[in-house]
Coordinates of C-alpha atoms and ligand atoms in Angstrom, one line a residue:
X30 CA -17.7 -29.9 19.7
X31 CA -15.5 -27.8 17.8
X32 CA -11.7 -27.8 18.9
X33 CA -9.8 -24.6 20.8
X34 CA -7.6 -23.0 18.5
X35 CA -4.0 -23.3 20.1
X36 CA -2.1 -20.0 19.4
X37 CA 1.7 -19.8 18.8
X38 CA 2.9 -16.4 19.1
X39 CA 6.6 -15.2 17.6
X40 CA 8.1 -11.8 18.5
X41 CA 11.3 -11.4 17.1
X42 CA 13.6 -8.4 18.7
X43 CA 14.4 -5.6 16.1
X44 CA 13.1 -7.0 13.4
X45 CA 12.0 -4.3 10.8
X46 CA 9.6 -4.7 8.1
X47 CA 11.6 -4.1 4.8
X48 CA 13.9 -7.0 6.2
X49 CA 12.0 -10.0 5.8
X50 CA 11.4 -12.2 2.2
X51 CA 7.6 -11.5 2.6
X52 CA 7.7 -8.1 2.6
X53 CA 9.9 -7.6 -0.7
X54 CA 13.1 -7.9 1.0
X55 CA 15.6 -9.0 -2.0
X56 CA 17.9 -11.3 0.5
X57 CA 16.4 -14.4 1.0
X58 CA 16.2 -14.3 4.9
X59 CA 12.9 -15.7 5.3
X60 CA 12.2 -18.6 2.9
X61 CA 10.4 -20.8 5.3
X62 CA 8.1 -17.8 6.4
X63 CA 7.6 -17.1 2.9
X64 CA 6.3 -20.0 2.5
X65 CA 3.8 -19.8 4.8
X66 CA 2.4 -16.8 3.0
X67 CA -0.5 -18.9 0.7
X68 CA -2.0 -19.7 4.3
X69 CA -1.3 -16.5 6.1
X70 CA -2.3 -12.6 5.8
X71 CA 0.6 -10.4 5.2
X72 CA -0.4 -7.4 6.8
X73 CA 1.9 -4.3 5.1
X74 CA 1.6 -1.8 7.2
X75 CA 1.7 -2.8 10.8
X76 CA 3.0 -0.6 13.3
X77 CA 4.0 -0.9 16.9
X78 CA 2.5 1.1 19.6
X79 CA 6.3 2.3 21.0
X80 CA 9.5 1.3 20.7
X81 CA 11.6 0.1 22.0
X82 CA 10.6 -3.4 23.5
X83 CA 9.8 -1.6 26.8
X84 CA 7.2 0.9 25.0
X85 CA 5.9 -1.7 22.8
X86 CA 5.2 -4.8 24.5
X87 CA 2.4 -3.8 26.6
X88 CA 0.3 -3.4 23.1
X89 CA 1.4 -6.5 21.9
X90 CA 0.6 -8.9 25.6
X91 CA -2.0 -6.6 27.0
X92 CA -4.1 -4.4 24.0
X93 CA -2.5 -1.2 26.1
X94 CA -0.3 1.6 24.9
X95 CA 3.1 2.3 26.7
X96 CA 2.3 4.9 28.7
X97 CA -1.0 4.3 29.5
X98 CA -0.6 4.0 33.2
X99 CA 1.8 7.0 33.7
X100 CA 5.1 7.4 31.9
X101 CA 6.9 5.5 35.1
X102 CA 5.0 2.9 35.1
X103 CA 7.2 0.2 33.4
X104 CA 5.9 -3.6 31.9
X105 CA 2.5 -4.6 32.9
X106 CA 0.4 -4.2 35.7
X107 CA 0.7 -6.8 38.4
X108 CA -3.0 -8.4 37.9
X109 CA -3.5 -6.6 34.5
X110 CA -5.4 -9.3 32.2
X111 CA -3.3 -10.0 29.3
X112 CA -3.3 -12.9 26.4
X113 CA -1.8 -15.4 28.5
X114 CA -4.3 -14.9 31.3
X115 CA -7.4 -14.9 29.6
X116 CA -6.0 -18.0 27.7
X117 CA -5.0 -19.7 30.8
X118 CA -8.3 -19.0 32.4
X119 CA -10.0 -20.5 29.9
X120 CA -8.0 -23.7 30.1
X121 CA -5.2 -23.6 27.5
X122 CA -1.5 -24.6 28.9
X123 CA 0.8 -21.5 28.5
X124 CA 4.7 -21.0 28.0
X125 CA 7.0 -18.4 27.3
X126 CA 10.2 -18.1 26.4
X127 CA 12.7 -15.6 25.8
X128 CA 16.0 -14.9 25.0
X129 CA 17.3 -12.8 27.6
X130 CA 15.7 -9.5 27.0
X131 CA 15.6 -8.0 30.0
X132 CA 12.5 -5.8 29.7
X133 CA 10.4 -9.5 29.4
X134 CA 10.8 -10.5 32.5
X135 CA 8.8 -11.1 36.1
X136 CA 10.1 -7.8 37.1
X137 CA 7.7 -6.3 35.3
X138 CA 5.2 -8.6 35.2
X139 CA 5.4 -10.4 31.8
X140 CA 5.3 -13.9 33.2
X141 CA 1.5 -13.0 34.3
X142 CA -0.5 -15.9 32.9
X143 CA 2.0 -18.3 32.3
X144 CA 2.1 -21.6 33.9
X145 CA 5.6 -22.0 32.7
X146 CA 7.9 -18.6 32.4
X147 CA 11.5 -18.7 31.3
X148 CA 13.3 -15.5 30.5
X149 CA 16.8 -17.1 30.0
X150 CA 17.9 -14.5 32.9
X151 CA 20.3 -15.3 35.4
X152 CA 20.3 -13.1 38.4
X153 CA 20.1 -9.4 37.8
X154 CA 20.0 -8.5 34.5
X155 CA 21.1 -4.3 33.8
X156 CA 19.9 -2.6 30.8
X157 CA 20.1 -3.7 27.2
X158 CA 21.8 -0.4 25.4
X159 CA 25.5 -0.8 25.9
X160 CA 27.7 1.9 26.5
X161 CA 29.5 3.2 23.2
X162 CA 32.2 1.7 22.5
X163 CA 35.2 4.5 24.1
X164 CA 38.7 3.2 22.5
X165 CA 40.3 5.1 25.2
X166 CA 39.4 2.7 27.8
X167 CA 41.6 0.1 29.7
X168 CA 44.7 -0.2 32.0
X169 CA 47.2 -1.8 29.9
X170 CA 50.1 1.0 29.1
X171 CA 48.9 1.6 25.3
X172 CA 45.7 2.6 26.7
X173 CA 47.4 4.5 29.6
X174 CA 49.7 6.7 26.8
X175 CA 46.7 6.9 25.3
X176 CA 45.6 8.6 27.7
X177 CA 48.0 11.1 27.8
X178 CA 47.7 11.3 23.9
X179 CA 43.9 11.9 24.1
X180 CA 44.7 14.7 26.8
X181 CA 46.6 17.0 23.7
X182 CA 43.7 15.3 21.1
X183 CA 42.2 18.6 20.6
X184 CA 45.3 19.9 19.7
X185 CA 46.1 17.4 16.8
X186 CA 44.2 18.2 14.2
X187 CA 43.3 16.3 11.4
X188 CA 46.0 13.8 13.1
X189 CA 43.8 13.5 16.3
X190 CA 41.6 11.3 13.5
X191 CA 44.2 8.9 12.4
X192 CA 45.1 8.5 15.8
X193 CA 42.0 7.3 16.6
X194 CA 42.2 5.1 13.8
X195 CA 45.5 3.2 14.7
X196 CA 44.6 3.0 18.0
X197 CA 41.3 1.3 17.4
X198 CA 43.0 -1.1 15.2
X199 CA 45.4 -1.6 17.8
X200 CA 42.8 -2.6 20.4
X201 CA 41.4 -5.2 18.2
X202 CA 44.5 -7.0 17.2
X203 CA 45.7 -7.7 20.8
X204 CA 42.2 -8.3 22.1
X205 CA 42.3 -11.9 21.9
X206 CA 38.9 -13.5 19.4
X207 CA 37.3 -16.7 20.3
X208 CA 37.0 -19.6 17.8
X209 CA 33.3 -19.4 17.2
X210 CA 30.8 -16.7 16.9
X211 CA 29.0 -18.4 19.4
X212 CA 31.1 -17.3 22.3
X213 CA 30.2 -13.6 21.6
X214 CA 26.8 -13.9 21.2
X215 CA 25.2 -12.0 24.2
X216 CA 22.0 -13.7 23.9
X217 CA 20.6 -17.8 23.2
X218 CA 20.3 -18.5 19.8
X219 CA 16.7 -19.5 18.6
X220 CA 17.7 -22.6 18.7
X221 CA 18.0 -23.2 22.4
X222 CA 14.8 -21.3 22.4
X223 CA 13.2 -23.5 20.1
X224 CA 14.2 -27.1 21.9
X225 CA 12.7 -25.7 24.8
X226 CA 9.6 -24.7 23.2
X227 CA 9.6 -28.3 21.6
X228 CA 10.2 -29.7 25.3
X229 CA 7.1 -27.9 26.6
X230 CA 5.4 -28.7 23.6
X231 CA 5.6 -32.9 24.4
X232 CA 4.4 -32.3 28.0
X233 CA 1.1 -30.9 27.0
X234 CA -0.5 -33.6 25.1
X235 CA -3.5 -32.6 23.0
X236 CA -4.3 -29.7 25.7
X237 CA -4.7 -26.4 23.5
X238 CA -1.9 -24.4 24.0
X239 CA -0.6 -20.8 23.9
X240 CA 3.1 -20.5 23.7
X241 CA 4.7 -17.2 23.2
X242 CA 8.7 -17.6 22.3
X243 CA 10.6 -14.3 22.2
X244 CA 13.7 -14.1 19.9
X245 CA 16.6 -12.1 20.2
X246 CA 18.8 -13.3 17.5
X247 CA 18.8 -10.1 14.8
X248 CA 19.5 -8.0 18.1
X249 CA 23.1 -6.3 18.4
X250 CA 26.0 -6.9 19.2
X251 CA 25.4 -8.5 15.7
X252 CA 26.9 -12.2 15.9
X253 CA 24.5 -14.4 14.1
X254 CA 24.9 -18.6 15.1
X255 CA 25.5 -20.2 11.9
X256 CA 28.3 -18.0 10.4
X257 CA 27.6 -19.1 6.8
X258 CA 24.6 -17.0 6.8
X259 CA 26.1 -14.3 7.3
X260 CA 27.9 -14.4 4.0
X261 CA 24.6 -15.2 2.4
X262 CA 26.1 -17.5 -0.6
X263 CA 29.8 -15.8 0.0
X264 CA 32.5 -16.6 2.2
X265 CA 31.2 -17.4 5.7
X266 CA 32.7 -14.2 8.7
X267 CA 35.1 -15.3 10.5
X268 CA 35.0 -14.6 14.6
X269 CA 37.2 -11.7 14.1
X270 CA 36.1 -10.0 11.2
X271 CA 32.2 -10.0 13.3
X272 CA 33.9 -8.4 16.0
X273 CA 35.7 -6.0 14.5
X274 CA 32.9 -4.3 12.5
X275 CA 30.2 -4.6 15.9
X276 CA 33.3 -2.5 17.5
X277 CA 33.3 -0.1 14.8
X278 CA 30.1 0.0 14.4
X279 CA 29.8 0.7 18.4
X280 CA 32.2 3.7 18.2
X281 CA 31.3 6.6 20.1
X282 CA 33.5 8.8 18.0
X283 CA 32.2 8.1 14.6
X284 CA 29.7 10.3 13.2
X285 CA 27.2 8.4 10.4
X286 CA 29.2 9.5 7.1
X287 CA 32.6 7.4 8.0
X288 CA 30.4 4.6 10.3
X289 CA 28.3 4.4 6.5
X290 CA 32.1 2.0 6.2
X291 CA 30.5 -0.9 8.1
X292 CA 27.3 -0.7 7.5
X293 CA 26.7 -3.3 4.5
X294 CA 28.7 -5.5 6.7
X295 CA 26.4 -4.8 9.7
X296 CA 23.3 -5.2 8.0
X297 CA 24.7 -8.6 6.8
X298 CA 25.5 -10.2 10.0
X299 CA 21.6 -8.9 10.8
X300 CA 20.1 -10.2 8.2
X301 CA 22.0 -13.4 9.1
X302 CA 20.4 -13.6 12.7
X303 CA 16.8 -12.8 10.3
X304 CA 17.7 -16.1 8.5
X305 CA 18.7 -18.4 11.8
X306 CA 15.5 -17.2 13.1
X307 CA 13.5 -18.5 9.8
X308 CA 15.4 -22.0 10.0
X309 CA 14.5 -22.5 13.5
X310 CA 10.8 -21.3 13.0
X311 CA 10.6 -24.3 10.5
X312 CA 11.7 -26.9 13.2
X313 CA 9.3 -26.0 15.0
X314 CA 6.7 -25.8 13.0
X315 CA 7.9 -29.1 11.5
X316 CA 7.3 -30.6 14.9
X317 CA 3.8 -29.4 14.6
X318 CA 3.2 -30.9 12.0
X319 CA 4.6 -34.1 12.9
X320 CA 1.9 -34.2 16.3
X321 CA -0.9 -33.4 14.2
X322 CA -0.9 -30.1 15.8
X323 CA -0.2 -27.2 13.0
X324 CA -3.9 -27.2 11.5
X325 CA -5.5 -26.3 14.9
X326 CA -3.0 -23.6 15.6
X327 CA -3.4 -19.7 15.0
X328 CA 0.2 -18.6 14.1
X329 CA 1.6 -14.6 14.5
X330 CA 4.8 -13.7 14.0
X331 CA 6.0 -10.4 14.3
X332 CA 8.8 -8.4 15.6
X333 CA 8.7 -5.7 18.8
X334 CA 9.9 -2.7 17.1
X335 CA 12.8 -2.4 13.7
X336 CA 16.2 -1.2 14.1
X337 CA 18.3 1.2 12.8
X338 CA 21.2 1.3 9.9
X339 CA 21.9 5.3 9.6
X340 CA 18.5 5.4 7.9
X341 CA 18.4 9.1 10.0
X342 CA 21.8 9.3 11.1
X343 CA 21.6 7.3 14.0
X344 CA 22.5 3.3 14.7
X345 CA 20.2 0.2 17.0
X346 CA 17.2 1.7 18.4
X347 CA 17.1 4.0 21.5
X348 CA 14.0 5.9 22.1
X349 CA 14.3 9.4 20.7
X350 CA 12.6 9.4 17.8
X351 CA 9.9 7.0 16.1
X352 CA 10.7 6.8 12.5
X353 CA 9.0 4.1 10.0
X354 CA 12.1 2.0 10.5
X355 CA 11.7 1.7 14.1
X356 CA 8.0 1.3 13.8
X357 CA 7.2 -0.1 10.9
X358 CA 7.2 -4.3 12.0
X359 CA 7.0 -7.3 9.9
X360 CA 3.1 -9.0 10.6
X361 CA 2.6 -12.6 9.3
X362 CA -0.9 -13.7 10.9
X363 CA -2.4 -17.6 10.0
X364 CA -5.5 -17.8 11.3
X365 CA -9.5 -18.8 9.9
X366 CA -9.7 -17.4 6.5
X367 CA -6.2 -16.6 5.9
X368 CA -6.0 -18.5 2.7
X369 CA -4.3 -16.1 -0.2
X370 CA -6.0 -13.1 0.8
X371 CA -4.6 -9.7 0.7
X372 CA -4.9 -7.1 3.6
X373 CA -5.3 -3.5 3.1
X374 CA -2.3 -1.6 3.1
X375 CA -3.9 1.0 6.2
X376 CA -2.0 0.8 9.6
X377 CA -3.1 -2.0 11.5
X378 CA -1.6 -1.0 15.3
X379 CA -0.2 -3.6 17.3
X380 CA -2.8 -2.5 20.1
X381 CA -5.3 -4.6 17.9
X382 CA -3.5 -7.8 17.8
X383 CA -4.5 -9.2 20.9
X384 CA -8.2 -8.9 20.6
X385 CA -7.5 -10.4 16.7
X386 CA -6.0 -13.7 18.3
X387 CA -8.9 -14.1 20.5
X388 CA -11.3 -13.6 18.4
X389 CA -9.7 -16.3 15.7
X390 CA -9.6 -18.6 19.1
X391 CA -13.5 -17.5 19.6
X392 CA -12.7 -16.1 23.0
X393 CA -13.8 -12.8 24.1
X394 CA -11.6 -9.5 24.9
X395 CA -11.3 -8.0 28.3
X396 CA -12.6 -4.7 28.6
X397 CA -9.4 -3.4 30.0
X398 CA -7.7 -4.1 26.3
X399 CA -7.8 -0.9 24.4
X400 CA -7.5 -2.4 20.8
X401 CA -9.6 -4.4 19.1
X402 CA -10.4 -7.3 17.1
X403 CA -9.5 -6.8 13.7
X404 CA -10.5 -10.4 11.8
X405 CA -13.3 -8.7 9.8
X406 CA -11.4 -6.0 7.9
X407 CA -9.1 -9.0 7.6
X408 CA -11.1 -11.4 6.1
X409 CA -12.8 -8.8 3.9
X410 CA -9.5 -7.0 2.8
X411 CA -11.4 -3.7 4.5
X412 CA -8.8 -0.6 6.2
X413 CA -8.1 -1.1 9.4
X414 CA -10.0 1.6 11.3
X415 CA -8.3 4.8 13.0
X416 CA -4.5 5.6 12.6
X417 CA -1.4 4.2 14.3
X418 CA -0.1 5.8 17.1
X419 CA 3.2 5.3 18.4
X420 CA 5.0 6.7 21.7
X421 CA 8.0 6.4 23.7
X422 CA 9.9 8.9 26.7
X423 CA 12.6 10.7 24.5
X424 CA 16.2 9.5 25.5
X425 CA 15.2 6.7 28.1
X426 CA 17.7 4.4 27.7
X427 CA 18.5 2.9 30.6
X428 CA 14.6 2.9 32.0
X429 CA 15.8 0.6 35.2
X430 CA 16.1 4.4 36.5
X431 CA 13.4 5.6 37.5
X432 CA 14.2 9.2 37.1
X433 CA 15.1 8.4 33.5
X434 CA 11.6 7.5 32.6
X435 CA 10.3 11.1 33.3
X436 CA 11.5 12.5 29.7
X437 CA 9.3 14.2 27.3
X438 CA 7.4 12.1 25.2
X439 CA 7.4 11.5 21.3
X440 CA 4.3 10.8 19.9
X441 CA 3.5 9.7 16.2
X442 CA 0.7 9.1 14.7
X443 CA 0.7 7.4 11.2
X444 CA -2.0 7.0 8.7
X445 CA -1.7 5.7 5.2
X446 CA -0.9 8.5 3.7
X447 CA 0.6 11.5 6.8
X448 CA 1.7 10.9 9.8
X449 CA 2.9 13.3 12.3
X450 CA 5.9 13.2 14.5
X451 CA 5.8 15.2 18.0
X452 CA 8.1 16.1 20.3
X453 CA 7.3 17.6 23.3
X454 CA 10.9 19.1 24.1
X455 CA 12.2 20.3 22.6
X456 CA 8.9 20.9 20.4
X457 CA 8.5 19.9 17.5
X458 CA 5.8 18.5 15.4
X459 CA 7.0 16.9 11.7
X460 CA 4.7 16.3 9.7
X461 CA 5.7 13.6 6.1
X462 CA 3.8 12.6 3.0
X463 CA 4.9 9.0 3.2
X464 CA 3.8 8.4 -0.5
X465 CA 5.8 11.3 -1.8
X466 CA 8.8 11.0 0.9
X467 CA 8.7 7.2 2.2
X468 CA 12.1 7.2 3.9
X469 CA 10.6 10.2 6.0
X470 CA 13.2 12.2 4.6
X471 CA 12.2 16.0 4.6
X472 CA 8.9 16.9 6.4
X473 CA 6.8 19.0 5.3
X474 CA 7.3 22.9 5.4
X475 CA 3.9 24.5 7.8
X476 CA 1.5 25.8 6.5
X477 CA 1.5 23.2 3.9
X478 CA -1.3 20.4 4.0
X479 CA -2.8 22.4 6.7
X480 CA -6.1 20.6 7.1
X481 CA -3.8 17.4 7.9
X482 CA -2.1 18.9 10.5
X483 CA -5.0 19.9 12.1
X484 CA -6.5 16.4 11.9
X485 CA -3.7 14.1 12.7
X486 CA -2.6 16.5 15.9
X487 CA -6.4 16.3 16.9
X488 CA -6.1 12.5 17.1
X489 CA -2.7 12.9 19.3
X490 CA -4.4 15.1 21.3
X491 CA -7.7 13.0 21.8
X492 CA -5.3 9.9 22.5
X493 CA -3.6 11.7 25.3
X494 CA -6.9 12.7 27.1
X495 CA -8.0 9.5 26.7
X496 CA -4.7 8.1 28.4
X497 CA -5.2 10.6 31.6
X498 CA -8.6 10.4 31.5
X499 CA -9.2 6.3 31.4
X500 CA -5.9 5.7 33.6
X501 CA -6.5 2.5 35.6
X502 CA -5.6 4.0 38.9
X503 CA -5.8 0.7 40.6
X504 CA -3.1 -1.4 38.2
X505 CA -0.8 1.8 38.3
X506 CA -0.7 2.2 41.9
X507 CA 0.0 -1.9 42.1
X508 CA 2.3 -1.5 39.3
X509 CA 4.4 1.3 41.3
X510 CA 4.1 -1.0 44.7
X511 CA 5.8 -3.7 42.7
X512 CA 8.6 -1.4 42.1
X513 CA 9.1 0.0 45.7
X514 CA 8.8 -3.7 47.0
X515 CA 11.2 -4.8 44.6
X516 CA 13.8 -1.7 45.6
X517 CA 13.0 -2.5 49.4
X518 CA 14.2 -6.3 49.1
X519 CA 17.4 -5.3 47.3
X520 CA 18.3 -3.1 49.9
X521 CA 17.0 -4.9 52.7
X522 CA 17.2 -8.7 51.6
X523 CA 17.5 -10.4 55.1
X524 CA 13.6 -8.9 55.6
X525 CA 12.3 -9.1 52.7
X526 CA 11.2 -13.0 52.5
X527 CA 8.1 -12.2 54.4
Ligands
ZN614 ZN1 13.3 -5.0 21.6

């Protein structure tokens, strides 16, 4: 009898495609993954079904799009099948783990599945988007004159800037800095994430196994474990220096051309976190290795949306738009056949890597997943049928709000070549020539490529009848119920353990 596959799946927060060694990134952040390219596809183009990890992880656990059950409708379903579900019901041993992402947690419903579900979150855990950093803020009496002073700002002129200036530097220099970059990280390193995993690992014996770790190290506030990495081969940041340019960087009252100053910096102490992530990913696949385990295991790593460095003017990766930066994900895939093969270059969506996994683990799809599997036009290098699309609520950053959920939504939909950005409010509909114009820079002027237009906004239109018209009623309204139960034991705690 032929052994079950185990499957070990990687998503790494903010991770964006042209970041990573594999996909022509000239920093050597990923030399381990690299090397793991003669047994793996590479898939080039894949994209995530919403950003950010709210709007995208439904695809990626459950083969669903974001909004699928109603743009309020947060996580997963209560009883919604998923991967770790139909891999536990078919007898594997299943883990997560994840860094402390808020959004990946039993609050809405990611730990369906698992027999063992650790989110690395302590009590209530708020939203992820920090405010701006506002360098008026504080009691001490330099912020309290400041106070004053920002009262007559308007009247200062070009003064009012270099105010600013001094008084952010101010701020930083009697802010006191802890030894070790370590003590500002917000989030566990990979490392902690990775014992963990190894833990688990030694429990299960021989049992196949799916074990999904989540990793948060290239996520902002941008302090990366091993400082050395951050320098890349230079000096290594000091705790101070890191600090200093994640305030800047953080300003609320910086537009992009002077916060263009830190970027290099920023993108550094990223790419650092990209490289911790890579050493980790070898330990544990050492270990692997070591229990005789690696050759019967499927491997995906990818990321849950990219991130931002003033590619359009804007910084991180809040919901209002859905540019190839923020969509456009890293996709290393070992499964059966993956031996040197190349993959076509068409969008594969993250709705279809679910159904891919099972089928490499010979286990069959639910019919609730809306992707599907995509091992054929793997195997034999064939496009990946139907375009890309993406979608998000414009300007929900803080979706622990209801209320904030409601926005309009963005929708994109990418082929190879086009692909069409739409607002819904403002409207707007963008549509780029990605071969002529790949950093999305000026769209193209109507009536130009009409028949496109008319095609791609077809396919955005067909997707939304589809997602009113094939709404699972039943998962949304259990979905919702979770939410109300959850609101009526925080305000009612002494009757809620019934
Ligand atoms: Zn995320």
């Amino acid at each position: 009898m032929a052994t079950k596959k185990s499957i070990l799946l990687v998503t790494v927060d903010c991770l964006r495609a042209d970041h990573v060694g594999f996909m022509g990134y000239g920093r050597p952040t990923t030399p381990f993954l690299d090397s793991l390219t003669s047994t793996s596809f590479v898939v080039p183009t894949a994209i995530v079904a919403g950003a950010p990890t709210y709007y995208s992880l439904p695809a990626i656990l459950a083969s669903r799009f974001p909004l699928a059950l109603g743009r309020d409708v947060l996580g997963l379903g209560p009883d919604e099948p998923t991967l770790a579900s139909v891999l536990k019901e078919a007898g594997y041993a299943t883990a997560s783990f994840g860094a402390g992402n808020p959004y990946l947690s039993r609050r809405f419903g990611c730990e369906h599945g698992f027999d063992v579900f650790n989110d690395f979150l302590e009590g209530e855990a708020g939203p992820i988007f920090e405010e701006k950093t506002n360098i008026a803020s504080g009691n001490g009496w330099a912020s309290r004159l400041n106070r004053k002073l920002q009262r007559i700002r308007s009247s200062m002129g070009p003064l009012g800037i270099v105010y600013d200036e001094l008084y952010f530097e101010f701020c930083q220099r009697v802010t006191p800095v802890p030894d070790s970059l370590d003590a500002l990280r917000r989030f566990p390193a990979a490392n902690v994430i990775v014992d963990h995993a190894c833990k688990w690992l030694s429990s299960v014996g021989d049992s196949p196994f799916f074990l999904w770790l989540h990793l948060m190290d290239p996520h902002s506030p941008y302090y990366p474990k091993d400082a050395a990495f951050a320098g890349m081969g230079q000096e290594p940041v000091t705790p101070y220096r890191a600090r200093y340019v994640n305030s800047y960087w953080n300003r609320s009252d910086l537009g992009p051309r002077r916060l263009q100053r830190a970027r290099d910096e920023i993108v550094s102490l990223y790419d650092a976190g990209v490289r911790w992530v890579d050493q980790q990913m070898a330990r544990l696949i050492e270990s692997l290795r070591r229990s005789n385990r690696w050759d019967d295991c499927i491997f995906a790593l990818t990321a849950d949306h990219g991130e931002e460095f003033i590619d359009h003017g804007g910084r991180y990766h809040p919901p209002f738009q859905l540019t190839e930066e923020l969509i456009h994900v890293p996709l290393l895939l070992r499964a059966r056949g993956s031996e040197k093969r190349e993959v076509s270059k068409s969008p594969f969506s993250m709705i279809h890597l679910a159904p891919t996994l099972l089928e490499a683990a010979r286990l069959t799809a639910p019919a609730s997943f809306q992707g599907r599997s995509c091992l054929r036009h793997l195997e034999r290098e064939e496009d990946f049928d139907g375009a890309a699309i993406s979608e998000c609520v414009a300007g929900c950053t803080n979706p622990f709000h209801a209320a904030n959920r409601m926005g309009p939504r963005v929708l994109s939909v990418r082929e190879s070549r086009y692909k069409l950005v739409l607002h819904f409010h403002p409207a707007a509909e963008d549509l780029y020539d990605l071969e002529a114009d790949p950093k999305e820079q000026s769209p193209l002027v109507s009536p130009e490529q009409k028949p496109v237009r008319r095609r791609l906004l077809e396919i955005a239109r067909e997707h939304l009848r589809r997602s009113i018209e094939q709404r699972d009623c039943r998962a949304r309204v259990r979905a919702r119920l979770r939410e109300v139960q959850l609101e009526w034991a925080r305000s009612f705690p002494q009757h809620s353990e019934a």
